[in-house]
């Protein structure tokens, strides 16, 4: 798969113009249904392209362990659209969880998985726009740019900027949910300091697993359950993985070797790099 890269008439500014963290910008973005495992006082925020389906499945497993296993579900193969706990342990927002469970962020464990913004963007574009080419069936996917990386990044950035100035919001689109900044999710604006933030990298999966298991143990998840979770995450890959694919490698190189692409990436995800402690990428 060859990525089409087109030049633009306008040269990008070299200033690090960031998309601001906005409480309004979070409205309408998936996930609108944070999953809960109330037995252990755990709540998750599943961010698209950050093992979101897996985190949702883990909290479902902890919410209804017997039912999950009896129905032959597994943590890395539970499709989000037909997930076992669909709307059973999921709520529209955190205030509803407050009312239903006497939720206290100082007592409950709040879990969010974050990812290097470059890796997350590359994974999303290579999976949705190059490998699956979802735009063939849904013309608005990939910003209507098909496989054109430059077009996609320009239109995505422009859409992000519009969202920061809107007074009213429609439901987030497919692209919004998969590519908008991570810091716009999870009500980080109010609860960032309460979250257990776990960094995920495809090259450090063992470290990720142990970080997750340590948090689950802190909230008294049984050894039997943590062993099942560790084994499941160790023995299989998710269906959305792009690690090592030609599309992933080409997309990454197209950004790291192009000043304009790099500038757009930093503009879009500046606060993700800063807030979550990821190093800024360097041009090759």
PDB file of N, CA, C and O in Angstrom, residues 21-24 26-27 29-31 34 43 45 47 93-95 98 103 110 112 182-195:
ATOM      1  N   UNK A  21      -7.186  22.486  25.768  1.00  0.00           N
ATOM      2  CA  UNK A  21      -8.021  21.570  26.534  1.00  0.00           C
ATOM      3  C   UNK A  21      -9.328  22.281  26.824  1.00  0.00           C
ATOM      4  O   UNK A  21      -9.341  23.358  27.402  1.00  0.00           O
ATOM      5  N   UNK A  22     -10.414  21.704  26.400  1.00  0.00           N
ATOM      6  CA  UNK A  22     -11.697  22.380  26.513  1.00  0.00           C
ATOM      7  C   UNK A  22     -12.751  21.441  27.060  1.00  0.00           C
ATOM      8  O   UNK A  22     -12.934  20.347  26.558  1.00  0.00           O
ATOM      9  N   UNK A  23     -13.431  21.868  28.111  1.00  0.00           N
ATOM     10  CA  UNK A  23     -14.523  21.062  28.631  1.00  0.00           C
ATOM     11  C   UNK A  23     -15.596  20.880  27.583  1.00  0.00           C
ATOM     12  O   UNK A  23     -16.189  19.820  27.453  1.00  0.00           O
ATOM     13  N   UNK A  24     -15.846  21.918  26.787  1.00  0.00           N
ATOM     14  CA  UNK A  24     -16.853  21.808  25.737  1.00  0.00           C
ATOM     15  C   UNK A  24     -16.425  20.816  24.673  1.00  0.00           C
ATOM     16  O   UNK A  24     -17.235  20.063  24.147  1.00  0.00           O
ATOM     17  N   UNK A  26     -15.006  18.134  24.885  1.00  0.00           N
ATOM     18  CA  UNK A  26     -15.201  16.740  25.258  1.00  0.00           C
ATOM     19  C   UNK A  26     -16.624  16.275  24.987  1.00  0.00           C
ATOM     20  O   UNK A  26     -16.877  15.085  24.861  1.00  0.00           O
ATOM     21  N   UNK A  27     -17.567  17.194  24.911  1.00  0.00           N
ATOM     22  CA  UNK A  27     -18.961  16.812  24.750  1.00  0.00           C
ATOM     23  C   UNK A  27     -19.187  16.140  23.407  1.00  0.00           C
ATOM     24  O   UNK A  27     -18.726  16.581  22.379  1.00  0.00           O
ATOM     25  N   UNK A  29     -18.089  13.251  22.439  1.00  0.00           N
ATOM     26  CA  UNK A  29     -17.065  12.304  22.030  1.00  0.00           C
ATOM     27  C   UNK A  29     -17.271  10.958  22.708  1.00  0.00           C
ATOM     28  O   UNK A  29     -17.582  10.878  23.886  1.00  0.00           O
ATOM     29  N   UNK A  30     -17.070   9.898  21.935  1.00  0.00           N
ATOM     30  CA  UNK A  30     -17.056   8.559  22.494  1.00  0.00           C
ATOM     31  C   UNK A  30     -15.810   8.431  23.363  1.00  0.00           C
ATOM     32  O   UNK A  30     -14.786   9.008  23.041  1.00  0.00           O
ATOM     33  N   UNK A  31     -15.787   7.703  24.492  1.00  0.00           N
ATOM     34  CA  UNK A  31     -16.893   6.884  24.944  1.00  0.00           C
ATOM     35  C   UNK A  31     -17.878   7.665  25.794  1.00  0.00           C
ATOM     36  O   UNK A  31     -17.490   8.415  26.672  1.00  0.00           O
ATOM     37  N   UNK A  34     -18.912   5.067  30.198  1.00  0.00           N
ATOM     38  CA  UNK A  34     -17.781   4.536  30.965  1.00  0.00           C
ATOM     39  C   UNK A  34     -18.168   3.248  31.683  1.00  0.00           C
ATOM     40  O   UNK A  34     -19.173   3.205  32.393  1.00  0.00           O
ATOM     41  N   UNK A  43     -13.663   2.003  37.703  1.00  0.00           N
ATOM     42  CA  UNK A  43     -14.309   2.623  36.553  1.00  0.00           C
ATOM     43  C   UNK A  43     -13.240   2.863  35.494  1.00  0.00           C
ATOM     44  O   UNK A  43     -12.098   3.206  35.821  1.00  0.00           O
ATOM     45  N   UNK A  45     -12.055   4.452  31.530  1.00  0.00           N
ATOM     46  CA  UNK A  45     -12.318   5.336  30.395  1.00  0.00           C
ATOM     47  C   UNK A  45     -11.644   4.712  29.186  1.00  0.00           C
ATOM     48  O   UNK A  45     -10.411   4.623  29.135  1.00  0.00           O
ATOM     49  N   UNK A  47     -10.519   4.864  25.594  1.00  0.00           N
ATOM     50  CA  UNK A  47     -10.207   5.807  24.523  1.00  0.00           C
ATOM     51  C   UNK A  47      -9.903   5.018  23.252  1.00  0.00           C
ATOM     52  O   UNK A  47      -9.062   4.116  23.262  1.00  0.00           O
ATOM     53  N   UNK A  93     -22.699   9.070  31.882  1.00  0.00           N
ATOM     54  CA  UNK A  93     -21.685  10.003  32.360  1.00  0.00           C
ATOM     55  C   UNK A  93     -21.359   9.708  33.822  1.00  0.00           C
ATOM     56  O   UNK A  93     -22.045   8.918  34.483  1.00  0.00           O
ATOM     57  N   UNK A  94     -20.326  10.348  34.322  1.00  0.00           N
ATOM     58  CA  UNK A  94     -19.893  10.113  35.700  1.00  0.00           C
ATOM     59  C   UNK A  94     -20.924  10.575  36.729  1.00  0.00           C
ATOM     60  O   UNK A  94     -21.106   9.904  37.754  1.00  0.00           O
ATOM     61  N   UNK A  95     -21.641  11.699  36.535  1.00  0.00           N
ATOM     62  CA  UNK A  95     -22.668  12.074  37.521  1.00  0.00           C
ATOM     63  C   UNK A  95     -23.707  10.982  37.774  1.00  0.00           C
ATOM     64  O   UNK A  95     -24.174  10.816  38.907  1.00  0.00           O
ATOM     65  N   UNK A  98     -22.176   8.617  40.099  1.00  0.00           N
ATOM     66  CA  UNK A  98     -22.254   9.209  41.436  1.00  0.00           C
ATOM     67  C   UNK A  98     -23.550   8.790  42.131  1.00  0.00           C
ATOM     68  O   UNK A  98     -23.551   8.343  43.278  1.00  0.00           O
ATOM     69  N   UNK A 103     -20.453   7.130  44.190  1.00  0.00           N
ATOM     70  CA  UNK A 103     -19.091   7.183  43.653  1.00  0.00           C
ATOM     71  C   UNK A 103     -18.273   8.284  44.317  1.00  0.00           C
ATOM     72  O   UNK A 103     -18.712   9.417  44.442  1.00  0.00           O
ATOM     73  N   UNK A 110      -9.966   4.831  39.155  1.00  0.00           N
ATOM     74  CA  UNK A 110     -10.306   5.322  37.820  1.00  0.00           C
ATOM     75  C   UNK A 110      -9.130   5.003  36.896  1.00  0.00           C
ATOM     76  O   UNK A 110      -8.001   5.431  37.147  1.00  0.00           O
ATOM     77  N   UNK A 112      -7.410   4.829  33.028  1.00  0.00           N
ATOM     78  CA  UNK A 112      -7.385   5.280  31.632  1.00  0.00           C
ATOM     79  C   UNK A 112      -6.073   4.832  31.003  1.00  0.00           C
ATOM     80  O   UNK A 112      -5.014   4.898  31.640  1.00  0.00           O
ATOM     81  N   UNK A 182      -6.447  12.739  23.097  1.00  0.00           N
ATOM     82  CA  UNK A 182      -6.772  11.915  24.256  1.00  0.00           C
ATOM     83  C   UNK A 182      -7.172  12.767  25.454  1.00  0.00           C
ATOM     84  O   UNK A 182      -8.013  12.367  26.261  1.00  0.00           O
ATOM     85  N   UNK A 183      -6.566  13.951  25.579  1.00  0.00           N
ATOM     86  CA  UNK A 183      -6.859  14.770  26.762  1.00  0.00           C
ATOM     87  C   UNK A 183      -8.254  15.375  26.719  1.00  0.00           C
ATOM     88  O   UNK A 183      -8.699  15.959  27.704  1.00  0.00           O
ATOM     89  N   UNK A 184      -8.968  15.216  25.615  1.00  0.00           N
ATOM     90  CA  UNK A 184     -10.354  15.671  25.530  1.00  0.00           C
ATOM     91  C   UNK A 184     -11.321  14.623  26.078  1.00  0.00           C
ATOM     92  O   UNK A 184     -12.523  14.866  26.132  1.00  0.00           O
ATOM     93  N   UNK A 185     -10.832  13.459  26.439  1.00  0.00           N
ATOM     94  CA  UNK A 185     -11.699  12.359  26.871  1.00  0.00           C
ATOM     95  C   UNK A 185     -11.719  12.257  28.395  1.00  0.00           C
ATOM     96  O   UNK A 185     -11.001  12.936  29.107  1.00  0.00           O
ATOM     97  N   UNK A 186     -12.566  11.326  28.865  1.00  0.00           N
ATOM     98  CA  UNK A 186     -12.507  10.839  30.250  1.00  0.00           C
ATOM     99  C   UNK A 186     -12.805  11.901  31.296  1.00  0.00           C
ATOM    100  O   UNK A 186     -12.568  11.680  32.479  1.00  0.00           O
ATOM    101  N   UNK A 187     -13.293  13.059  30.870  1.00  0.00           N
ATOM    102  CA  UNK A 187     -13.471  14.179  31.794  1.00  0.00           C
ATOM    103  C   UNK A 187     -12.166  14.457  32.545  1.00  0.00           C
ATOM    104  O   UNK A 187     -12.157  14.744  33.743  1.00  0.00           O
ATOM    105  N   UNK A 188     -11.046  14.356  31.808  1.00  0.00           N
ATOM    106  CA  UNK A 188      -9.740  14.650  32.403  1.00  0.00           C
ATOM    107  C   UNK A 188      -9.699  16.067  32.973  1.00  0.00           C
ATOM    108  O   UNK A 188      -8.958  16.342  33.913  1.00  0.00           O
ATOM    109  N   UNK A 189     -10.489  16.944  32.378  1.00  0.00           N
ATOM    110  CA  UNK A 189     -10.510  18.332  32.835  1.00  0.00           C
ATOM    111  C   UNK A 189     -10.853  18.420  34.321  1.00  0.00           C
ATOM    112  O   UNK A 189     -10.356  19.282  35.038  1.00  0.00           O
ATOM    113  N   UNK A 190     -11.696  17.494  34.792  1.00  0.00           N
ATOM    114  CA  UNK A 190     -12.115  17.497  36.198  1.00  0.00           C
ATOM    115  C   UNK A 190     -11.409  16.447  37.043  1.00  0.00           C
ATOM    116  O   UNK A 190     -11.236  16.634  38.248  1.00  0.00           O
ATOM    117  N   UNK A 191     -10.997  15.323  36.411  1.00  0.00           N
ATOM    118  CA  UNK A 191     -10.552  14.176  37.200  1.00  0.00           C
ATOM    119  C   UNK A 191      -9.137  13.691  36.878  1.00  0.00           C
ATOM    120  O   UNK A 191      -8.749  12.613  37.332  1.00  0.00           O
ATOM    121  N   UNK A 192      -8.368  14.457  36.134  1.00  0.00           N
ATOM    122  CA  UNK A 192      -7.053  13.972  35.710  1.00  0.00           C
ATOM    123  C   UNK A 192      -6.225  13.464  36.882  1.00  0.00           C
ATOM    124  O   UNK A 192      -5.597  12.406  36.810  1.00  0.00           O
ATOM    125  N   UNK A 193      -6.218  14.189  37.989  1.00  0.00           N
ATOM    126  CA  UNK A 193      -5.382  13.812  39.128  1.00  0.00           C
ATOM    127  C   UNK A 193      -5.897  12.583  39.873  1.00  0.00           C
ATOM    128  O   UNK A 193      -5.191  12.023  40.715  1.00  0.00           O
ATOM    129  N   UNK A 194      -7.125  12.158  39.566  1.00  0.00           N
ATOM    130  CA  UNK A 194      -7.680  10.977  40.222  1.00  0.00           C
ATOM    131  C   UNK A 194      -7.430   9.699  39.422  1.00  0.00           C
ATOM    132  O   UNK A 194      -7.556   8.599  39.962  1.00  0.00           O
ATOM    133  N   UNK A 195      -7.102   9.841  38.160  1.00  0.00           N
ATOM    134  CA  UNK A 195      -6.948   8.669  37.300  1.00  0.00           C
ATOM    135  C   UNK A 195      -5.626   7.942  37.537  1.00  0.00           C
ATOM    136  O   UNK A 195      -4.598   8.561  37.800  1.00  0.00           O
TER     137      UNK A 195
END
